[in-house]
Structures are given as structure tokens and as C-alpha cells.
PDB file of C-alpha atoms in Angstrom:
ATOM      1  CA  UNK A   1     -15.042 118.178 -37.664  1.00  0.00           C
ATOM      2  CA  UNK A   2     -18.230 117.498 -35.724  1.00  0.00           C
ATOM      3  CA  UNK A   3     -19.204 121.190 -35.669  1.00  0.00           C
ATOM      4  CA  UNK A   4     -21.721 122.032 -32.922  1.00  0.00           C
ATOM      5  CA  UNK A   5     -22.928 119.052 -30.899  1.00  0.00           C
ATOM      6  CA  UNK A   6     -25.944 119.168 -28.589  1.00  0.00           C
ATOM      7  CA  UNK A   7     -27.064 116.539 -26.110  1.00  0.00           C
ATOM      8  CA  UNK A   8     -29.568 115.191 -25.360  1.00  0.00           C
ATOM      9  CA  UNK A   9     -31.714 115.388 -28.486  1.00  0.00           C
ATOM     10  CA  UNK A  10     -34.914 114.641 -26.577  1.00  0.00           C
ATOM     11  CA  UNK A  11     -35.802 115.019 -22.896  1.00  0.00           C
ATOM     12  CA  UNK A  12     -38.973 114.847 -20.834  1.00  0.00           C
ATOM     13  CA  UNK A  13     -38.997 116.474 -17.399  1.00  0.00           C
ATOM     14  CA  UNK A  14     -41.493 116.935 -14.641  1.00  0.00           C
ATOM     15  CA  UNK A  15     -42.226 120.414 -13.301  1.00  0.00           C
ATOM     16  CA  UNK A  16     -39.583 121.406 -10.770  1.00  0.00           C
ATOM     17  CA  UNK A  17     -36.873 119.049 -11.993  1.00  0.00           C
ATOM     18  CA  UNK A  18     -33.492 120.352 -13.052  1.00  0.00           C
ATOM     19  CA  UNK A  19     -31.367 119.449 -16.030  1.00  0.00           C
ATOM     20  CA  UNK A  20     -28.491 120.610 -18.197  1.00  0.00           C
ATOM     21  CA  UNK A  21     -28.441 120.819 -21.971  1.00  0.00           C
ATOM     22  CA  UNK A  22     -24.922 120.304 -23.256  1.00  0.00           C
ATOM     23  CA  UNK A  23     -23.346 122.151 -26.169  1.00  0.00           C
ATOM     24  CA  UNK A  24     -19.845 121.601 -27.506  1.00  0.00           C
ATOM     25  CA  UNK A  25     -18.074 122.938 -30.578  1.00  0.00           C
ATOM     26  CA  UNK A  26     -14.755 121.893 -32.075  1.00  0.00           C
ATOM     27  CA  UNK A  27     -14.174 124.901 -34.342  1.00  0.00           C
ATOM     28  CA  UNK A  28     -12.379 127.068 -31.755  1.00  0.00           C
ATOM     29  CA  UNK A  29     -15.174 129.623 -31.947  1.00  0.00           C
ATOM     30  CA  UNK A  30     -15.155 132.432 -29.408  1.00  0.00           C
ATOM     31  CA  UNK A  31     -18.868 133.197 -29.606  1.00  0.00           C
ATOM     32  CA  UNK A  32     -21.520 130.723 -28.425  1.00  0.00           C
ATOM     33  CA  UNK A  33     -25.224 131.171 -27.776  1.00  0.00           C
ATOM     34  CA  UNK A  34     -28.453 129.434 -26.841  1.00  0.00           C
ATOM     35  CA  UNK A  35     -31.851 129.966 -28.501  1.00  0.00           C
ATOM     36  CA  UNK A  36     -35.296 128.590 -27.973  1.00  0.00           C
ATOM     37  CA  UNK A  37     -37.735 128.037 -30.802  1.00  0.00           C
ATOM     38  CA  UNK A  38     -41.457 128.073 -30.167  1.00  0.00           C
ATOM     39  CA  UNK A  39     -44.198 127.644 -32.783  1.00  0.00           C
ATOM     40  CA  UNK A  40     -44.868 130.853 -34.703  1.00  0.00           C
ATOM     41  CA  UNK A  41     -42.236 132.847 -32.805  1.00  0.00           C
ATOM     42  CA  UNK A  42     -38.972 132.188 -34.606  1.00  0.00           C
ATOM     43  CA  UNK A  43     -35.833 131.827 -32.506  1.00  0.00           C
ATOM     44  CA  UNK A  44     -35.221 133.896 -29.386  1.00  0.00           C
ATOM     45  CA  UNK A  45     -31.849 134.374 -27.725  1.00  0.00           C
ATOM     46  CA  UNK A  46     -31.545 133.078 -24.143  1.00  0.00           C
ATOM     47  CA  UNK A  47     -27.866 133.640 -23.232  1.00  0.00           C
ATOM     48  CA  UNK A  48     -24.646 134.158 -25.088  1.00  0.00           C
ATOM     49  CA  UNK A  49     -20.897 134.134 -24.472  1.00  0.00           C
ATOM     50  CA  UNK A  50     -18.124 135.996 -26.272  1.00  0.00           C
ATOM     51  CA  UNK A  51     -15.355 133.909 -24.738  1.00  0.00           C
ATOM     52  CA  UNK A  52     -14.373 131.676 -21.845  1.00  0.00           C
ATOM     53  CA  UNK A  53     -15.455 133.203 -18.544  1.00  0.00           C
ATOM     54  CA  UNK A  54     -17.781 135.756 -20.181  1.00  0.00           C
ATOM     55  CA  UNK A  55     -21.550 135.333 -20.424  1.00  0.00           C
ATOM     56  CA  UNK A  56     -24.477 137.695 -20.861  1.00  0.00           C
ATOM     57  CA  UNK A  57     -28.251 137.627 -21.073  1.00  0.00           C
ATOM     58  CA  UNK A  58     -30.249 137.622 -24.243  1.00  0.00           C
ATOM     59  CA  UNK A  59     -33.901 138.327 -24.909  1.00  0.00           C
ATOM     60  CA  UNK A  60     -35.455 135.580 -22.710  1.00  0.00           C
ATOM     61  CA  UNK A  61     -32.976 134.642 -19.929  1.00  0.00           C
ATOM     62  CA  UNK A  62     -35.353 133.992 -17.010  1.00  0.00           C
ATOM     63  CA  UNK A  63     -35.263 130.440 -15.688  1.00  0.00           C
ATOM     64  CA  UNK A  64     -31.937 129.595 -17.336  1.00  0.00           C
ATOM     65  CA  UNK A  65     -28.312 129.696 -16.232  1.00  0.00           C
ATOM     66  CA  UNK A  66     -25.137 129.357 -18.262  1.00  0.00           C
ATOM     67  CA  UNK A  67     -21.403 129.200 -17.707  1.00  0.00           C
ATOM     68  CA  UNK A  68     -18.402 129.122 -20.035  1.00  0.00           C
ATOM     69  CA  UNK A  69     -15.379 127.531 -18.387  1.00  0.00           C
ATOM     70  CA  UNK A  70     -13.771 126.450 -21.686  1.00  0.00           C
ATOM     71  CA  UNK A  71     -13.858 127.685 -25.266  1.00  0.00           C
ATOM     72  CA  UNK A  72     -15.450 124.412 -26.390  1.00  0.00           C
ATOM     73  CA  UNK A  73     -18.388 124.019 -23.986  1.00  0.00           C
ATOM     74  CA  UNK A  74     -21.430 126.142 -23.198  1.00  0.00           C
ATOM     75  CA  UNK A  75     -24.008 124.271 -21.075  1.00  0.00           C
ATOM     76  CA  UNK A  76     -27.516 125.587 -20.441  1.00  0.00           C
ATOM     77  CA  UNK A  77     -29.045 124.804 -17.036  1.00  0.00           C
ATOM     78  CA  UNK A  78     -32.697 124.721 -16.068  1.00  0.00           C
ATOM     79  CA  UNK A  79     -32.770 124.839 -12.264  1.00  0.00           C
ATOM     80  CA  UNK A  80     -36.515 124.262 -11.772  1.00  0.00           C
ATOM     81  CA  UNK A  81     -38.274 123.356 -15.001  1.00  0.00           C
ATOM     82  CA  UNK A  82     -41.671 124.828 -15.824  1.00  0.00           C
ATOM     83  CA  UNK A  83     -44.162 123.872 -18.561  1.00  0.00           C
ATOM     84  CA  UNK A  84     -43.463 127.247 -20.217  1.00  0.00           C
ATOM     85  CA  UNK A  85     -39.945 125.973 -20.919  1.00  0.00           C
ATOM     86  CA  UNK A  86     -41.260 123.279 -23.237  1.00  0.00           C
ATOM     87  CA  UNK A  87     -39.514 124.158 -26.472  1.00  0.00           C
ATOM     88  CA  UNK A  88     -36.816 123.231 -28.948  1.00  0.00           C
ATOM     89  CA  UNK A  89     -33.417 124.540 -27.904  1.00  0.00           C
ATOM     90  CA  UNK A  90     -30.600 125.361 -30.303  1.00  0.00           C
ATOM     91  CA  UNK A  91     -26.980 126.105 -29.584  1.00  0.00           C
ATOM     92  CA  UNK A  92     -25.012 128.196 -32.073  1.00  0.00           C
ATOM     93  CA  UNK A  93     -21.406 129.304 -32.410  1.00  0.00           C
ATOM     94  CA  UNK A  94     -19.494 131.826 -34.491  1.00  0.00           C
ATOM     95  CA  UNK A  95     -15.806 132.656 -34.914  1.00  0.00           C
ATOM     96  CA  UNK A  96     -16.305 135.925 -33.040  1.00  0.00           C
ATOM     97  CA  UNK A  97     -18.999 138.388 -32.210  1.00  0.00           C
ATOM     98  CA  UNK A  98     -20.002 140.293 -35.326  1.00  0.00           C
ATOM     99  CA  UNK A  99     -17.734 138.225 -37.533  1.00  0.00           C
ATOM    100  CA  UNK A 100     -19.302 135.819 -39.901  1.00  0.00           C
ATOM    101  CA  UNK A 101     -21.799 133.059 -39.823  1.00  0.00           C
ATOM    102  CA  UNK A 102     -23.670 131.346 -37.040  1.00  0.00           C
ATOM    103  CA  UNK A 103     -23.361 127.561 -37.006  1.00  0.00           C
ATOM    104  CA  UNK A 104     -26.194 125.689 -35.296  1.00  0.00           C
ATOM    105  CA  UNK A 105     -26.411 122.376 -33.524  1.00  0.00           C
ATOM    106  CA  UNK A 106     -29.205 119.950 -34.376  1.00  0.00           C
ATOM    107  CA  UNK A 107     -31.434 121.018 -31.517  1.00  0.00           C
ATOM    108  CA  UNK A 108     -32.758 119.534 -28.285  1.00  0.00           C
ATOM    109  CA  UNK A 109     -36.490 118.997 -27.853  1.00  0.00           C
ATOM    110  CA  UNK A 110     -37.530 119.479 -24.234  1.00  0.00           C
ATOM    111  CA  UNK A 111     -40.976 118.695 -22.829  1.00  0.00           C
ATOM    112  CA  UNK A 112     -41.898 119.728 -19.283  1.00  0.00           C
ATOM    113  CA  UNK A 113     -44.973 118.014 -17.856  1.00  0.00           C
TER     114      UNK A 113
ATOM    115  CA  UNK B   1     -34.471 145.028 -29.667  1.00  0.00           C
ATOM    116  CA  UNK B   2     -34.582 145.101 -33.445  1.00  0.00           C
ATOM    117  CA  UNK B   3     -37.902 144.137 -35.037  1.00  0.00           C
ATOM    118  CA  UNK B   4     -37.641 141.734 -37.968  1.00  0.00           C
ATOM    119  CA  UNK B   5     -40.550 141.118 -40.318  1.00  0.00           C
ATOM    120  CA  UNK B   6     -40.541 138.450 -42.996  1.00  0.00           C
ATOM    121  CA  UNK B   7     -42.932 138.074 -45.878  1.00  0.00           C
ATOM    122  CA  UNK B   8     -44.789 136.200 -47.080  1.00  0.00           C
ATOM    123  CA  UNK B   9     -45.425 133.976 -44.047  1.00  0.00           C
ATOM    124  CA  UNK B  10     -46.357 131.030 -46.256  1.00  0.00           C
ATOM    125  CA  UNK B  11     -45.571 130.185 -49.852  1.00  0.00           C
ATOM    126  CA  UNK B  12     -46.569 127.217 -52.023  1.00  0.00           C
ATOM    127  CA  UNK B  13     -44.763 126.761 -55.330  1.00  0.00           C
ATOM    128  CA  UNK B  14     -44.790 124.337 -58.206  1.00  0.00           C
ATOM    129  CA  UNK B  15     -41.406 122.735 -58.782  1.00  0.00           C
ATOM    130  CA  UNK B  16     -39.382 124.870 -61.190  1.00  0.00           C
ATOM    131  CA  UNK B  17     -40.962 128.186 -60.160  1.00  0.00           C
ATOM    132  CA  UNK B  18     -39.041 131.183 -58.843  1.00  0.00           C
ATOM    133  CA  UNK B  19     -39.692 133.076 -55.611  1.00  0.00           C
ATOM    134  CA  UNK B  20     -38.605 136.111 -53.629  1.00  0.00           C
ATOM    135  CA  UNK B  21     -38.612 136.225 -49.836  1.00  0.00           C
ATOM    136  CA  UNK B  22     -38.345 139.536 -48.029  1.00  0.00           C
ATOM    137  CA  UNK B  23     -36.885 140.567 -44.673  1.00  0.00           C
ATOM    138  CA  UNK B  24     -37.486 144.053 -43.249  1.00  0.00           C
ATOM    139  CA  UNK B  25     -35.738 145.257 -40.112  1.00  0.00           C
ATOM    140  CA  UNK B  26     -36.367 148.217 -37.883  1.00  0.00           C
ATOM    141  CA  UNK B  27     -32.867 149.526 -37.149  1.00  0.00           C
ATOM    142  CA  UNK B  28     -29.369 149.701 -38.565  1.00  0.00           C
ATOM    143  CA  UNK B  29     -27.591 146.359 -38.565  1.00  0.00           C
ATOM    144  CA  UNK B  30     -24.074 145.198 -39.273  1.00  0.00           C
ATOM    145  CA  UNK B  31     -24.794 141.512 -39.464  1.00  0.00           C
ATOM    146  CA  UNK B  32     -27.560 139.814 -41.459  1.00  0.00           C
ATOM    147  CA  UNK B  33     -27.891 136.126 -42.196  1.00  0.00           C
ATOM    148  CA  UNK B  34     -30.375 133.883 -43.989  1.00  0.00           C
ATOM    149  CA  UNK B  35     -31.070 130.366 -42.757  1.00  0.00           C
ATOM    150  CA  UNK B  36     -32.991 127.390 -44.064  1.00  0.00           C
ATOM    151  CA  UNK B  37     -34.653 125.077 -41.546  1.00  0.00           C
ATOM    152  CA  UNK B  38     -35.335 121.762 -43.230  1.00  0.00           C
ATOM    153  CA  UNK B  39     -38.314 119.537 -42.384  1.00  0.00           C
ATOM    154  CA  UNK B  40     -36.132 117.665 -39.868  1.00  0.00           C
ATOM    155  CA  UNK B  41     -35.486 120.871 -37.953  1.00  0.00           C
ATOM    156  CA  UNK B  42     -31.862 121.418 -38.933  1.00  0.00           C
ATOM    157  CA  UNK B  43     -30.796 125.062 -39.391  1.00  0.00           C
ATOM    158  CA  UNK B  44     -28.413 125.695 -42.266  1.00  0.00           C
ATOM    159  CA  UNK B  45     -26.735 129.017 -42.924  1.00  0.00           C
ATOM    160  CA  UNK B  46     -27.403 130.149 -46.489  1.00  0.00           C
ATOM    161  CA  UNK B  47     -25.864 133.606 -46.592  1.00  0.00           C
ATOM    162  CA  UNK B  48     -23.956 136.009 -44.403  1.00  0.00           C
ATOM    163  CA  UNK B  49     -24.898 139.253 -46.131  1.00  0.00           C
ATOM    164  CA  UNK B  50     -24.855 142.519 -44.132  1.00  0.00           C
ATOM    165  CA  UNK B  51     -24.827 144.413 -47.433  1.00  0.00           C
ATOM    166  CA  UNK B  52     -24.565 143.837 -51.167  1.00  0.00           C
ATOM    167  CA  UNK B  53     -25.430 140.802 -53.252  1.00  0.00           C
ATOM    168  CA  UNK B  54     -24.277 137.194 -53.119  1.00  0.00           C
ATOM    169  CA  UNK B  55     -25.123 134.125 -55.154  1.00  0.00           C
ATOM    170  CA  UNK B  56     -24.811 130.439 -54.407  1.00  0.00           C
ATOM    171  CA  UNK B  57     -26.164 128.210 -57.142  1.00  0.00           C
ATOM    172  CA  UNK B  58     -29.906 128.706 -57.504  1.00  0.00           C
ATOM    173  CA  UNK B  59     -30.042 130.978 -54.472  1.00  0.00           C
ATOM    174  CA  UNK B  60     -29.050 134.594 -54.269  1.00  0.00           C
ATOM    175  CA  UNK B  61     -29.515 137.347 -51.708  1.00  0.00           C
ATOM    176  CA  UNK B  62     -29.407 141.115 -51.685  1.00  0.00           C
ATOM    177  CA  UNK B  63     -29.279 143.413 -48.674  1.00  0.00           C
ATOM    178  CA  UNK B  64     -29.925 147.147 -48.942  1.00  0.00           C
ATOM    179  CA  UNK B  65     -28.786 148.209 -45.498  1.00  0.00           C
ATOM    180  CA  UNK B  66     -29.646 151.888 -45.956  1.00  0.00           C
ATOM    181  CA  UNK B  67     -33.272 150.948 -46.669  1.00  0.00           C
ATOM    182  CA  UNK B  68     -33.360 148.198 -44.012  1.00  0.00           C
ATOM    183  CA  UNK B  69     -34.363 145.196 -46.066  1.00  0.00           C
ATOM    184  CA  UNK B  70     -32.970 142.027 -47.552  1.00  0.00           C
ATOM    185  CA  UNK B  71     -34.268 139.737 -50.277  1.00  0.00           C
ATOM    186  CA  UNK B  72     -33.678 136.039 -50.828  1.00  0.00           C
ATOM    187  CA  UNK B  73     -34.242 134.746 -54.357  1.00  0.00           C
ATOM    188  CA  UNK B  74     -34.852 131.093 -55.098  1.00  0.00           C
ATOM    189  CA  UNK B  75     -34.815 130.128 -58.756  1.00  0.00           C
ATOM    190  CA  UNK B  76     -35.979 126.870 -60.365  1.00  0.00           C
ATOM    191  CA  UNK B  77     -37.273 125.632 -57.004  1.00  0.00           C
ATOM    192  CA  UNK B  78     -36.944 121.981 -56.050  1.00  0.00           C
ATOM    193  CA  UNK B  79     -38.788 119.888 -53.477  1.00  0.00           C
ATOM    194  CA  UNK B  80     -35.637 119.896 -51.341  1.00  0.00           C
ATOM    195  CA  UNK B  81     -36.044 123.675 -50.991  1.00  0.00           C
ATOM    196  CA  UNK B  82     -39.105 123.103 -48.792  1.00  0.00           C
ATOM    197  CA  UNK B  83     -38.844 124.221 -45.201  1.00  0.00           C
ATOM    198  CA  UNK B  84     -38.754 127.496 -43.299  1.00  0.00           C
ATOM    199  CA  UNK B  85     -36.479 130.377 -44.233  1.00  0.00           C
ATOM    200  CA  UNK B  86     -35.348 132.704 -41.456  1.00  0.00           C
ATOM    201  CA  UNK B  87     -33.672 136.063 -41.543  1.00  0.00           C
ATOM    202  CA  UNK B  88     -31.549 137.063 -38.523  1.00  0.00           C
ATOM    203  CA  UNK B  89     -30.000 140.452 -37.820  1.00  0.00           C
ATOM    204  CA  UNK B  90     -27.701 142.025 -35.259  1.00  0.00           C
ATOM    205  CA  UNK B  91     -26.416 145.515 -34.583  1.00  0.00           C
ATOM    206  CA  UNK B  92     -23.708 144.495 -32.097  1.00  0.00           C
ATOM    207  CA  UNK B  93     -22.862 141.009 -33.306  1.00  0.00           C
ATOM    208  CA  UNK B  94     -23.755 139.607 -29.892  1.00  0.00           C
ATOM    209  CA  UNK B  95     -27.548 139.627 -29.907  1.00  0.00           C
ATOM    210  CA  UNK B  96     -29.284 138.255 -32.980  1.00  0.00           C
ATOM    211  CA  UNK B  97     -32.957 138.856 -33.696  1.00  0.00           C
ATOM    212  CA  UNK B  98     -34.857 136.425 -35.872  1.00  0.00           C
ATOM    213  CA  UNK B  99     -37.951 136.922 -37.947  1.00  0.00           C
ATOM    214  CA  UNK B 100     -40.821 134.465 -37.690  1.00  0.00           C
ATOM    215  CA  UNK B 101     -39.864 132.918 -41.003  1.00  0.00           C
ATOM    216  CA  UNK B 102     -41.346 132.106 -44.405  1.00  0.00           C
ATOM    217  CA  UNK B 103     -42.671 128.567 -44.718  1.00  0.00           C
ATOM    218  CA  UNK B 104     -42.028 127.282 -48.246  1.00  0.00           C
ATOM    219  CA  UNK B 105     -43.636 124.202 -49.730  1.00  0.00           C
ATOM    220  CA  UNK B 106     -42.512 123.075 -53.182  1.00  0.00           C
ATOM    221  CA  UNK B 107     -44.912 120.710 -54.905  1.00  0.00           C
ATOM    222  CA  UNK B 108     -43.627 118.190 -57.495  1.00  0.00           C
TER     223      UNK B 108
END
């Protein structure tokens, strides 16, 4: 199994550009989520999904959109990138909400100029 | 949201030494996990431990949910233990709150 796969691993954007970070998991997990990691601040939850067709906001959702059309995929969209969105982004999945461990992807480093 | 405090923020150990990392949280939780982020940035789940004690090789963890803290013990530390250790908690299972981590450096 590949586990949780994130693409791209690195991306540089200009202010105002849009892009999508892809996340896919092959473990049939119901729960998927996106985090951002900034220096000295740990990981903060952006959006999460408890199943196909269901998404909700986390701690820092502004500037990001998500959708969950399939169990496997949970893309994160930046519609108009800002320098404040420069960060490392992690996708995580779990068998179900409140059941068991979070499994993380390898991360995507995004720089917005 | 739930406040999570980890201590110490930084720790430098000689190889072979033991250490204890602490995670305090501000509210009742039903999910608590410990993660290790290696120097390449990869996050690895060490323990899912909402209560009780677990052991995995040289690592063990204890959570006292009624007193709102968890401890991670590392014995006979090795250079490969270096990295940042995070505690994450949730009360609903949907929203996880992370501490700011303990940065561990193990010196040969």
C-alpha cells in the first residue's frame, strides 16, 4: 500500500495565483484532513472530511477550499495565493473520526512570492 | 479549542540517556496521539493512547486522562531518535489540536 500520497512535494507561486494540492489514500479511510505547519506553531487544522460529500472547517480555513467527491481523494485548493500561505502542508487520514491513528503524507512545501 | 502544552521545548541528550517528554492539555479528550517528525519532515505515529500505558521497544507512553497529561518515555536514546515529538489531542475525533513540540537532539 502507498498509504497517503501528496503531490506536488514542492511548489512556488506568485501572489494571486491559484493551485491545488492533491491528497490520495488507498487505505479506505473515511476521515481525511489537511494541516499546515509553520515554524514554532506546530500543526494547525485547515479542513477535514468524515466521508465522501462531507467537509468541514478546522482552525485556520480562510483562503482554502476543499471537496471530497470520492473516499480516496481530498484536494486542497488555494484560489488566490498570499504570502501568508507560505507553509508546509500535510494531509492525514484515519479509519474513522475518533477511531485510531492518524496517518500522514510526506508533506508539500509551498512558497508564495 | 483545546490548548496543548509540551515540555521541554528543546532537549539535548547523550546517546544512551533516558528522557521524559510531557504533554498537558486543557480539556477532556478522547483521542491522544504522539508523533515523531524526523529531520526530513516525515510524521510518524508513535502511539494512539487516549488513556493508560503502552510500550513499543524503547519507547513507552502513559496518559492520565483525569489529570489531563501524557508522558512519552524514551530509553537508551539513539541518534535516530532525533527530531521533533508532537502530542495531538481531540475531544470529538474530528478536530485535532497539536502542541508546539519537543525538539530532541541525540549526540553520539
